[in-house]
PDB file of C-alpha atoms and ligand atoms in Angstrom:
ATOM      1  CA  MET A1192      53.142  88.360 -11.860  1.00 44.00           C
ATOM      2  CA  SER A1193      55.926  89.793 -14.471  1.00 50.00           C
ATOM      3  CA  ALA A1194      59.348  87.279 -13.176  1.00 51.00           C
ATOM      4  CA  LEU A1195      60.798  89.552 -16.259  1.00 51.00           C
ATOM      5  CA  GLN A1196      61.908  92.720 -18.265  1.00 46.00           C
ATOM      6  CA  ASN A1197      64.224  93.488 -20.892  1.00 59.00           C
ATOM      7  CA  ASP A1198      67.305  92.355 -20.848  1.00 62.00           C
ATOM      8  CA  ALA A1199      69.416  94.994 -19.102  1.00 61.00           C
ATOM      9  CA  VAL A1200      71.613  94.402 -21.396  1.00 60.00           C
ATOM     10  CA  THR A1201      70.208  94.065 -25.355  1.00 63.00           C
ATOM     11  CA  GLY A1202      67.558  96.233 -24.739  1.00 73.00           C
ATOM     12  CA  ARG A1203      66.090  92.301 -26.344  1.00 84.00           C
ATOM     13  CA  ARG A1204      63.074  89.730 -24.198  1.00 94.00           C
ATOM     14  CA  PRO A1205      65.305  86.940 -23.210  1.00 97.00           C
ATOM     15  CA  LEU A1206      64.029  83.013 -25.399  1.00 97.00           C
ATOM     16  CA  GLY A1207      62.866  80.108 -23.732  1.00 98.00           C
ATOM     17  CA  VAL A1208      64.804  77.592 -24.037  1.00 98.00           C
ATOM     18  CA  MET A1209      63.281  74.226 -22.379  1.00 98.00           C
ATOM     19  CA  ALA A1210      63.941  70.271 -22.688  1.00 98.00           C
ATOM     20  CA  ALA A1211      62.420  67.631 -20.715  1.00 97.00           C
ATOM     21  CA  LEU A1212      64.981  66.247 -18.296  1.00 97.00           C
ATOM     22  CA  PRO A1213      68.293  67.990 -17.735  1.00 96.00           C
ATOM     23  CA  GLN A1214      69.862  65.185 -19.791  1.00 96.00           C
ATOM     24  CA  GLU A1215      68.779  66.785 -22.631  1.00 96.00           C
ATOM     25  CA  LEU A1216      69.185  70.294 -21.687  1.00 95.00           C
ATOM     26  CA  GLY A1217      73.333  69.499 -21.996  1.00 93.00           C
ATOM     27  CA  ASN A1218      75.066  72.461 -20.243  1.00 95.00           C
ATOM     28  CA  LEU A1219      73.512  75.716 -20.641  1.00 96.00           C
ATOM     29  CA  ILE A1220      72.784  76.436 -17.604  1.00 97.00           C
ATOM     30  CA  GLU A1221      76.762  75.912 -16.321  1.00 97.00           C
ATOM     31  CA  VAL A1222      77.418  78.246 -19.649  1.00 97.00           C
ATOM     32  CA  MET A1223      74.683  80.797 -18.995  1.00 97.00           C
ATOM     33  CA  ARG A1224      76.001  80.838 -15.124  1.00 97.00           C
ATOM     34  CA  ALA A1225      80.138  81.542 -16.543  1.00 97.00           C
ATOM     35  CA  GLU A1226      78.914  84.542 -19.164  1.00 97.00           C
ATOM     36  CA  SER A1227      76.120  86.028 -17.419  1.00 96.00           C
ATOM     37  CA  GLY A1228      75.610  84.426 -14.107  1.00 97.00           C
ATOM     38  CA  VAL A1229      71.993  82.992 -12.893  1.00 97.00           C
ATOM     39  CA  ARG A1230      69.119  84.620 -11.371  1.00 98.00           C
ATOM     40  CA  THR A1231      66.809  81.740 -10.873  1.00 98.00           C
ATOM     41  CA  ILE A1232      63.468  81.799  -9.339  1.00 97.00           C
ATOM     42  CA  THR A1233      61.346  79.466  -8.737  1.00 97.00           C
ATOM     43  CA  HIS A1234      57.632  79.553 -10.185  1.00 96.00           C
ATOM     44  CA  GLY A1235      54.669  76.716 -10.370  1.00 95.00           C
ATOM     45  CA  SER A1236      57.506  74.002  -9.045  1.00 95.00           C
ATOM     46  CA  ARG A1237      59.514  74.411 -11.859  1.00 97.00           C
ATOM     47  CA  ASP A1238      62.862  76.627 -12.069  1.00 98.00           C
ATOM     48  CA  TYR A1239      63.542  79.442 -14.662  1.00 98.00           C
ATOM     49  CA  HIS A1240      67.082  80.363 -14.925  1.00 98.00           C
ATOM     50  CA  VAL A1241      67.754  83.710 -17.199  1.00 98.00           C
ATOM     51  CA  GLY A1242      70.684  85.115 -17.638  1.00 97.00           C
ATOM     52  CA  THR A1243      72.936  85.088 -21.184  1.00 96.00           C
ATOM     53  CA  VAL A1244      74.041  82.598 -23.299  1.00 96.00           C
ATOM     54  CA  TYR A1245      76.895  83.150 -25.945  1.00 93.00           C
ATOM     55  CA  GLY A1246      75.235  86.711 -25.571  1.00 93.00           C
ATOM     56  CA  ALA A1247      71.798  85.725 -26.131  1.00 94.00           C
ATOM     57  CA  PRO A1248      69.701  86.178 -23.582  1.00 96.00           C
ATOM     58  CA  CYS A1249      67.759  83.718 -22.484  1.00 97.00           C
ATOM     59  CA  VAL A1250      65.279  82.101 -19.978  1.00 98.00           C
ATOM     60  CA  VAL A1251      66.035  78.217 -19.171  1.00 98.00           C
ATOM     61  CA  THR A1252      63.936  75.442 -17.583  1.00 98.00           C
ATOM     62  CA  LEU A1253      63.355  71.844 -17.066  1.00 98.00           C
ATOM     63  CA  ALA A1254      59.669  71.168 -18.325  1.00 97.00           C
ATOM     64  CA  ARG A1255      59.456  67.304 -17.137  1.00 97.00           C
ATOM     65  CA  ILE A1256      57.254  64.666 -19.335  1.00 98.00           C
ATOM     66  CA  GLY A1257      54.336  64.724 -20.675  1.00 98.00           C
ATOM     67  CA  LYS A1258      52.209  67.224 -22.520  1.00 98.00           C
ATOM     68  CA  VAL A1259      50.237  68.699 -19.314  1.00 98.00           C
ATOM     69  CA  ALA A1260      53.575  69.324 -18.232  1.00 98.00           C
ATOM     70  CA  ALA A1261      54.784  71.680 -21.528  1.00 98.00           C
ATOM     71  CA  ALA A1262      51.555  72.794 -21.302  1.00 98.00           C
ATOM     72  CA  ALA A1263      51.759  74.890 -17.764  1.00 98.00           C
ATOM     73  CA  THR A1264      55.987  75.353 -18.077  1.00 98.00           C
ATOM     74  CA  VAL A1265      55.776  77.178 -21.404  1.00 98.00           C
ATOM     75  CA  SER A1266      52.839  79.013 -20.281  1.00 98.00           C
ATOM     76  CA  ALA A1267      54.758  80.404 -17.158  1.00 98.00           C
ATOM     77  CA  LEU A1268      57.319  80.950 -19.640  1.00 98.00           C
ATOM     78  CA  ILE A1269      55.278  83.475 -21.609  1.00 98.00           C
ATOM     79  CA  HIS A1270      53.149  84.479 -18.597  1.00 97.00           C
ATOM     80  CA  ALA A1271      55.610  85.700 -16.796  1.00 97.00           C
ATOM     81  CA  PHE A1272      58.750  85.173 -18.314  1.00 98.00           C
ATOM     82  CA  GLU A1273      58.163  87.560 -20.806  1.00 97.00           C
ATOM     83  CA  VAL A1274      59.825  85.663 -24.085  1.00 98.00           C
ATOM     84  CA  ASP A1275      59.652  86.734 -26.703  1.00 97.00           C
ATOM     85  CA  ALA A1276      60.439  82.364 -28.802  1.00 98.00           C
ATOM     86  CA  VAL A1277      60.605  79.180 -27.448  1.00 98.00           C
ATOM     87  CA  VAL A1278      62.807  76.871 -28.370  1.00 98.00           C
ATOM     88  CA  PHE A1279      62.592  72.770 -26.837  1.00 98.00           C
ATOM     89  CA  THR A1280      65.518  70.623 -27.387  1.00 98.00           C
ATOM     90  CA  GLY A1281      65.811  66.509 -26.579  1.00 98.00           C
ATOM     91  CA  VAL A1282      65.244  62.857 -27.781  1.00 98.00           C
ATOM     92  CA  ALA A1283      62.249  60.923 -29.621  1.00 98.00           C
ATOM     93  CA  GLY A1284      61.974  58.567 -31.106  1.00 98.00           C
ATOM     94  CA  GLY A1285      61.995  57.935 -34.447  1.00 98.00           C
ATOM     95  CA  VAL A1286      59.039  56.791 -36.248  1.00 98.00           C
ATOM     96  CA  GLY A1287      59.920  57.386 -39.951  1.00 98.00           C
ATOM     97  CA  ARG A1288      61.766  54.479 -41.523  1.00 96.00           C
ATOM     98  CA  GLU A1289      64.123  56.152 -42.968  1.00 97.00           C
ATOM     99  CA  VAL A1290      64.464  57.667 -39.270  1.00 98.00           C
ATOM    100  CA  ARG A1291      67.456  56.476 -37.359  1.00 97.00           C
ATOM    101  CA  ILE A1292      69.136  56.629 -34.181  1.00 97.00           C
ATOM    102  CA  GLY A1293      71.191  59.421 -33.788  1.00 97.00           C
ATOM    103  CA  ASP A1294      69.347  61.591 -36.749  1.00 97.00           C
ATOM    104  CA  VAL A1295      67.965  64.551 -36.227  1.00 98.00           C
ATOM    105  CA  VAL A1296      65.008  66.158 -36.791  1.00 98.00           C
ATOM    106  CA  VAL A1297      63.483  69.456 -36.550  1.00 98.00           C
ATOM    107  CA  ALA A1298      59.411  69.713 -36.672  1.00 98.00           C
ATOM    108  CA  ASP A1299      57.859  71.968 -39.286  1.00 98.00           C
ATOM    109  CA  THR A1300      54.624  70.546 -38.025  1.00 98.00           C
ATOM    110  CA  LEU A1301      53.727  69.336 -34.438  1.00 98.00           C
ATOM    111  CA  MET A1302      50.338  67.453 -33.352  1.00 98.00           C
ATOM    112  CA  GLN A1303      49.056  65.168 -30.095  1.00 98.00           C
ATOM    113  CA  HIS A1304      48.893  61.661 -31.550  1.00 98.00           C
ATOM    114  CA  ASP A1305      46.573  60.772 -28.909  1.00 98.00           C
ATOM    115  CA  LEU A1306      43.868  63.428 -29.072  1.00 98.00           C
ATOM    116  CA  ASP A1307      40.345  62.213 -30.240  1.00 98.00           C
ATOM    117  CA  ALA A1308      37.726  63.437 -29.607  1.00 98.00           C
ATOM    118  CA  SER A1309      35.707  62.043 -32.258  1.00 98.00           C
ATOM    119  CA  PRO A1310      33.204  61.533 -33.224  1.00 98.00           C
ATOM    120  CA  LEU A1311      32.399  64.798 -31.905  1.00 98.00           C
ATOM    121  CA  PHE A1312      35.575  66.438 -33.456  1.00 98.00           C
ATOM    122  CA  PRO A1313      37.851  64.924 -36.148  1.00 98.00           C
ATOM    123  CA  ARG A1314      40.286  62.400 -34.774  1.00 98.00           C
ATOM    124  CA  PHE A1315      43.534  64.800 -33.404  1.00 98.00           C
ATOM    125  CA  GLU A1316      41.644  68.251 -33.883  1.00 98.00           C
ATOM    126  CA  VAL A1317      41.919  70.060 -31.151  1.00 98.00           C
ATOM    127  CA  PRO A1318      38.436  70.538 -29.861  1.00 97.00           C
ATOM    128  CA  LEU A1319      37.299  74.413 -30.314  1.00 96.00           C
ATOM    129  CA  LEU A1320      40.802  75.297 -32.325  1.00 97.00           C
ATOM    130  CA  GLY A1321      39.751  73.140 -35.190  1.00 96.00           C
ATOM    131  CA  ILE A1322      43.944  72.653 -35.540  1.00 98.00           C
ATOM    132  CA  ALA A1323      45.652  69.031 -35.732  1.00 98.00           C
ATOM    133  CA  ARG A1324      48.695  70.160 -36.959  1.00 98.00           C
ATOM    134  CA  PHE A1325      50.256  73.526 -35.190  1.00 98.00           C
ATOM    135  CA  VAL A1326      52.943  75.222 -37.303  1.00 98.00           C
ATOM    136  CA  ALA A1327      56.528  75.531 -36.464  1.00 98.00           C
ATOM    137  CA  ASP A1328      57.710  79.380 -36.671  1.00 98.00           C
ATOM    138  CA  ARG A1329      59.034  79.138 -39.386  1.00 98.00           C
ATOM    139  CA  SER A1330      62.083  81.997 -39.214  1.00 98.00           C
ATOM    140  CA  LEU A1331      62.880  80.181 -35.997  1.00 98.00           C
ATOM    141  CA  ALA A1332      62.813  76.190 -37.426  1.00 98.00           C
ATOM    142  CA  ALA A1333      64.759  77.102 -40.035  1.00 98.00           C
ATOM    143  CA  GLN A1334      67.652  78.900 -37.841  1.00 97.00           C
ATOM    144  CA  LEU A1335      67.120  75.548 -35.711  1.00 98.00           C
ATOM    145  CA  ALA A1336      68.065  73.395 -38.513  1.00 98.00           C
ATOM    146  CA  ALA A1337      70.981  75.006 -39.956  1.00 98.00           C
ATOM    147  CA  ALA A1338      72.762  75.169 -36.933  1.00 98.00           C
ATOM    148  CA  ALA A1339      71.571  71.241 -36.574  1.00 98.00           C
ATOM    149  CA  GLU A1340      73.316  70.858 -39.539  1.00 98.00           C
ATOM    150  CA  ARG A1341      76.609  72.617 -38.551  1.00 97.00           C
ATOM    151  CA  PHE A1342      76.665  70.560 -35.626  1.00 97.00           C
ATOM    152  CA  ILE A1343      76.385  67.360 -38.038  1.00 97.00           C
ATOM    153  CA  ALA A1344      78.152  68.420 -40.729  1.00 97.00           C
ATOM    154  CA  GLU A1345      81.362  69.591 -38.151  1.00 97.00           C
ATOM    155  CA  GLU A1346      81.197  66.759 -35.693  1.00 96.00           C
ATOM    156  CA  GLY A1347      77.937  63.489 -37.154  1.00 96.00           C
ATOM    157  CA  ALA A1348      81.494  61.548 -38.002  1.00 95.00           C
ATOM    158  CA  ALA A1349      83.568  61.793 -34.920  1.00 95.00           C
ATOM    159  CA  LEU A1350      80.325  60.529 -32.811  1.00 94.00           C
ATOM    160  CA  ALA A1351      79.139  58.009 -35.239  1.00 94.00           C
ATOM    161  CA  GLN A1352      82.940  56.589 -35.522  1.00 93.00           C
ATOM    162  CA  ARG A1353      83.515  57.021 -31.071  1.00 89.00           C
ATOM    163  CA  PHE A1354      78.972  55.942 -30.419  1.00 89.00           C
ATOM    164  CA  ALA A1355      78.649  52.728 -32.944  1.00 89.00           C
ATOM    165  CA  ILE A1356      76.135  54.645 -34.675  1.00 91.00           C
ATOM    166  CA  GLN A1357      75.505  55.723 -38.343  1.00 92.00           C
ATOM    167  CA  VAL A1358      76.811  59.297 -39.307  1.00 95.00           C
ATOM    168  CA  PRO A1359      73.477  61.538 -38.602  1.00 97.00           C
ATOM    169  CA  GLN A1360      70.987  63.112 -40.728  1.00 97.00           C
ATOM    170  CA  MET A1361      68.418  65.873 -40.538  1.00 98.00           C
ATOM    171  CA  HIS A1362      65.238  65.872 -41.504  1.00 98.00           C
ATOM    172  CA  ARG A1363      62.374  68.008 -41.532  1.00 98.00           C
ATOM    173  CA  GLY A1364      58.751  67.430 -41.480  1.00 98.00           C
ATOM    174  CA  LEU A1365      55.988  65.929 -38.399  1.00 98.00           C
ATOM    175  CA  ILE A1366      56.566  65.706 -34.797  1.00 98.00           C
ATOM    176  CA  ILE A1367      53.909  63.622 -33.257  1.00 98.00           C
ATOM    177  CA  SER A1368      53.553  63.851 -28.888  1.00 98.00           C
ATOM    178  CA  GLY A1369      51.955  62.162 -26.801  1.00 98.00           C
ATOM    179  CA  ASP A1370      51.091  61.094 -22.899  1.00 98.00           C
ATOM    180  CA  GLN A1371      52.954  57.395 -24.003  1.00 98.00           C
ATOM    181  CA  PHE A1372      56.922  56.342 -24.346  1.00 98.00           C
ATOM    182  CA  VAL A1373      56.376  53.933 -26.777  1.00 98.00           C
ATOM    183  CA  ALA A1374      57.704  50.908 -27.138  1.00 98.00           C
ATOM    184  CA  SER A1375      56.507  48.378 -28.494  1.00 98.00           C
ATOM    185  CA  ALA A1376      56.669  47.424 -32.800  1.00 98.00           C
ATOM    186  CA  ALA A1377      53.014  46.989 -32.845  1.00 98.00           C
ATOM    187  CA  ALA A1378      52.495  50.133 -31.148  1.00 98.00           C
ATOM    188  CA  VAL A1379      54.832  52.514 -33.858  1.00 98.00           C
ATOM    189  CA  GLU A1380      53.173  50.425 -36.359  1.00 98.00           C
ATOM    190  CA  THR A1381      49.640  51.738 -35.720  1.00 98.00           C
ATOM    191  CA  LEU A1382      51.387  55.515 -35.670  1.00 98.00           C
ATOM    192  CA  ARG A1383      52.537  54.978 -38.612  1.00 98.00           C
ATOM    193  CA  THR A1384      49.659  53.432 -40.622  1.00 98.00           C
ATOM    194  CA  ALA A1385      47.765  56.689 -38.309  1.00 98.00           C
ATOM    195  CA  LEU A1386      50.666  59.043 -39.314  1.00 98.00           C
ATOM    196  CA  PRO A1387      52.255  58.187 -42.182  1.00 98.00           C
ATOM    197  CA  ASP A1388      54.109  61.022 -42.676  1.00 98.00           C
ATOM    198  CA  ALA A1389      55.168  61.715 -39.276  1.00 98.00           C
ATOM    199  CA  LEU A1390      59.041  60.614 -38.279  1.00 98.00           C
ATOM    200  CA  ALA A1391      59.128  61.201 -34.761  1.00 98.00           C
ATOM    201  CA  VAL A1392      57.541  60.894 -31.302  1.00 98.00           C
ATOM    202  CA  GLU A1393      57.843  62.146 -27.695  1.00 98.00           C
ATOM    203  CA  MET A1394      56.304  63.328 -25.276  1.00 98.00           C
ATOM    204  CA  GLU A1395      55.981  67.475 -25.190  1.00 98.00           C
ATOM    205  CA  GLY A1396      56.472  69.064 -28.558  1.00 98.00           C
ATOM    206  CA  ALA A1397      52.542  68.968 -30.127  1.00 98.00           C
ATOM    207  CA  ALA A1398      52.067  70.330 -25.979  1.00 98.00           C
ATOM    208  CA  ILE A1399      54.037  73.129 -26.545  1.00 98.00           C
ATOM    209  CA  ALA A1400      53.348  74.222 -30.036  1.00 98.00           C
ATOM    210  CA  GLN A1401      49.422  74.465 -29.204  1.00 98.00           C
ATOM    211  CA  VAL A1402      50.372  76.813 -26.410  1.00 98.00           C
ATOM    212  CA  CYS A1403      52.776  79.252 -28.321  1.00 98.00           C
ATOM    213  CA  HIS A1404      50.035  78.960 -31.160  1.00 98.00           C
ATOM    214  CA  GLU A1405      46.822  80.472 -29.238  1.00 98.00           C
ATOM    215  CA  TYR A1406      49.222  83.352 -27.596  1.00 98.00           C
ATOM    216  CA  GLY A1407      51.148  84.022 -30.868  1.00 98.00           C
ATOM    217  CA  VAL A1408      53.951  83.247 -29.902  1.00 98.00           C
ATOM    218  CA  PRO A1409      56.814  81.435 -32.234  1.00 98.00           C
ATOM    219  CA  CYS A1410      58.785  78.114 -31.867  1.00 98.00           C
ATOM    220  CA  ALA A1411      60.448  75.604 -32.599  1.00 98.00           C
ATOM    221  CA  ILE A1412      61.410  72.260 -32.257  1.00 98.00           C
ATOM    222  CA  VAL A1413      64.220  69.932 -32.183  1.00 98.00           C
ATOM    223  CA  ARG A1414      64.838  66.642 -31.131  1.00 98.00           C
ATOM    224  CA  THR A1415      67.489  63.841 -31.068  1.00 98.00           C
ATOM    225  CA  VAL A1416      66.314  60.410 -32.412  1.00 98.00           C
ATOM    226  CA  SER A1417      67.267  58.137 -29.342  1.00 97.00           C
ATOM    227  CA  ASP A1418      65.355  54.791 -30.405  1.00 97.00           C
ATOM    228  CA  THR A1419      63.463  53.618 -32.750  1.00 97.00           C
ATOM    229  CA  ALA A1420      59.778  53.235 -30.633  1.00 98.00           C
ATOM    230  CA  ASP A1421      60.149  49.003 -31.054  1.00 98.00           C
ATOM    231  CA  ALA A1422      60.907  46.896 -27.970  1.00 98.00           C
ATOM    232  CA  HIS A1423      64.172  47.986 -27.600  1.00 97.00           C
ATOM    233  CA  ALA A1424      63.269  51.950 -27.249  1.00 98.00           C
ATOM    234  CA  PRO A1425      63.649  51.548 -22.800  1.00 98.00           C
ATOM    235  CA  ALA A1426      67.292  50.178 -22.811  1.00 97.00           C
ATOM    236  CA  SER A1427      68.047  52.993 -26.381  1.00 96.00           C
ATOM    237  CA  PHE A1428      66.461  55.329 -24.521  1.00 97.00           C
ATOM    238  CA  ALA A1429      68.694  55.891 -21.362  1.00 97.00           C
ATOM    239  CA  THR A1430      71.439  54.992 -23.742  1.00 96.00           C
ATOM    240  CA  PHE A1431      71.419  57.601 -25.342  1.00 96.00           C
ATOM    241  CA  LEU A1432      70.080  59.918 -22.768  1.00 96.00           C
ATOM    242  CA  THR A1433      72.765  59.523 -20.631  1.00 96.00           C
ATOM    243  CA  GLU A1434      75.162  59.192 -22.936  1.00 95.00           C
ATOM    244  CA  LEU A1435      74.476  61.909 -26.140  1.00 95.00           C
ATOM    245  CA  ALA A1436      71.420  63.710 -25.049  1.00 96.00           C
ATOM    246  CA  GLY A1437      73.599  65.827 -24.077  1.00 96.00           C
ATOM    247  CA  THR A1438      75.937  65.983 -26.510  1.00 96.00           C
ATOM    248  CA  TYR A1439      73.240  67.054 -29.418  1.00 97.00           C
ATOM    249  CA  SER A1440      72.358  69.545 -27.900  1.00 97.00           C
ATOM    250  CA  ASN A1441      75.073  71.671 -26.954  1.00 96.00           C
ATOM    251  CA  GLY A1442      76.242  71.041 -30.018  1.00 97.00           C
ATOM    252  CA  ILE A1443      72.919  72.446 -32.038  1.00 97.00           C
ATOM    253  CA  LEU A1444      71.684  75.197 -29.088  1.00 97.00           C
ATOM    254  CA  THR A1445      76.397  76.786 -29.155  1.00 96.00           C
ATOM    255  CA  ARG A1446      75.582  77.051 -33.445  1.00 97.00           C
ATOM    256  CA  PHE A1447      72.118  78.553 -33.133  1.00 97.00           C
ATOM    257  CA  LEU A1448      72.450  81.551 -30.117  1.00 96.00           C
ATOM    258  CA  GLN A1449      75.434  82.465 -31.158  1.00 94.00           C
ATOM    259  CA  ALA A1450      73.854  82.835 -34.363  1.00 92.00           C
ATOM    260  CA  ARG A1451      70.801  84.683 -33.064  1.00 82.00           C
ATOM    261  CA  ALA A1452      73.237  87.227 -30.486  1.00 75.00           C
TER     262      ALA A1452
HETATM  263  N1  ADE B 549      60.753  60.190 -26.572  1.00 71.19           N
HETATM  264  C1  ADE B 549      62.753  59.609 -26.393  1.00 71.19           C
HETATM  265  N2  ADE B 549      61.563  58.367 -26.564  1.00 71.19           N
HETATM  266  C2  ADE B 549      60.606  57.897 -26.960  1.00 71.19           C
HETATM  267  C3  ADE B 549      59.722  57.447 -27.547  1.00 71.19           C
HETATM  268  N3  ADE B 549      59.724  56.067 -27.421  1.00 71.19           N
HETATM  269  N4  ADE B 549      57.974  57.015 -27.420  1.00 71.19           N
HETATM  270  C4  ADE B 549      58.195  58.931 -26.787  1.00 71.19           C
HETATM  271  N5  ADE B 549      58.700  59.182 -26.088  1.00 71.19           N
HETATM  272  C5  ADE B 549      59.747  59.008 -26.310  1.00 71.19           C
END
């Protein structure tokens, strides 16, 4: 099934824009509704919102939580909606010691920290694919990072003051994904020991990167740090999700999509 042909006005294939939860998507669907109207197509228990945002043809959807949900959703974006690239936005737990709540991490590489088919295959390697670290699309990640840098430069100081966080910093590097919400000092220390260059942990990114790799579709992932994956993580995550996740996604995606249009 193909739910979408090229955008009728621009002739371009759309960009897939994903988040796990509605709070992580910001007001993207409202902006689409005002700009082009929204065509919503339900497919495999997900709603896909088709239209134009800041001049860029997009299919916007919520994956829900976890690697399987993310893999199924991005597969539909690729097959049913024929997206030419995928961008994922959301929150993550900070793992790198220099990564603080309110910082932004753009993935250069992604891996599944809970994948272990050893001794049959090396720990973390996707069996029969021979890859442990998936590389985000260099150009797309650079565009996302530039948008995040601009957002921080223009709004970071005010956000820090208003929400009692440090002025946000940008990080580029490894994001790790697994089907666990990491919420103890011991668990985050175990991840640091196993993967010393990991900056942030979440539950979808590496699954999306794997599917995109297998289909040759460029992808990039941006995460705002909602917690530091320790015992405070559940409360910090809940507060950040309600108060700030949407502000960051709006600020970054607005700049990213305007530059792309
Ligand atoms: N997403 C946000 N915080 C997280 C955490 N601590 N563990 C996994 N995913 C997360």
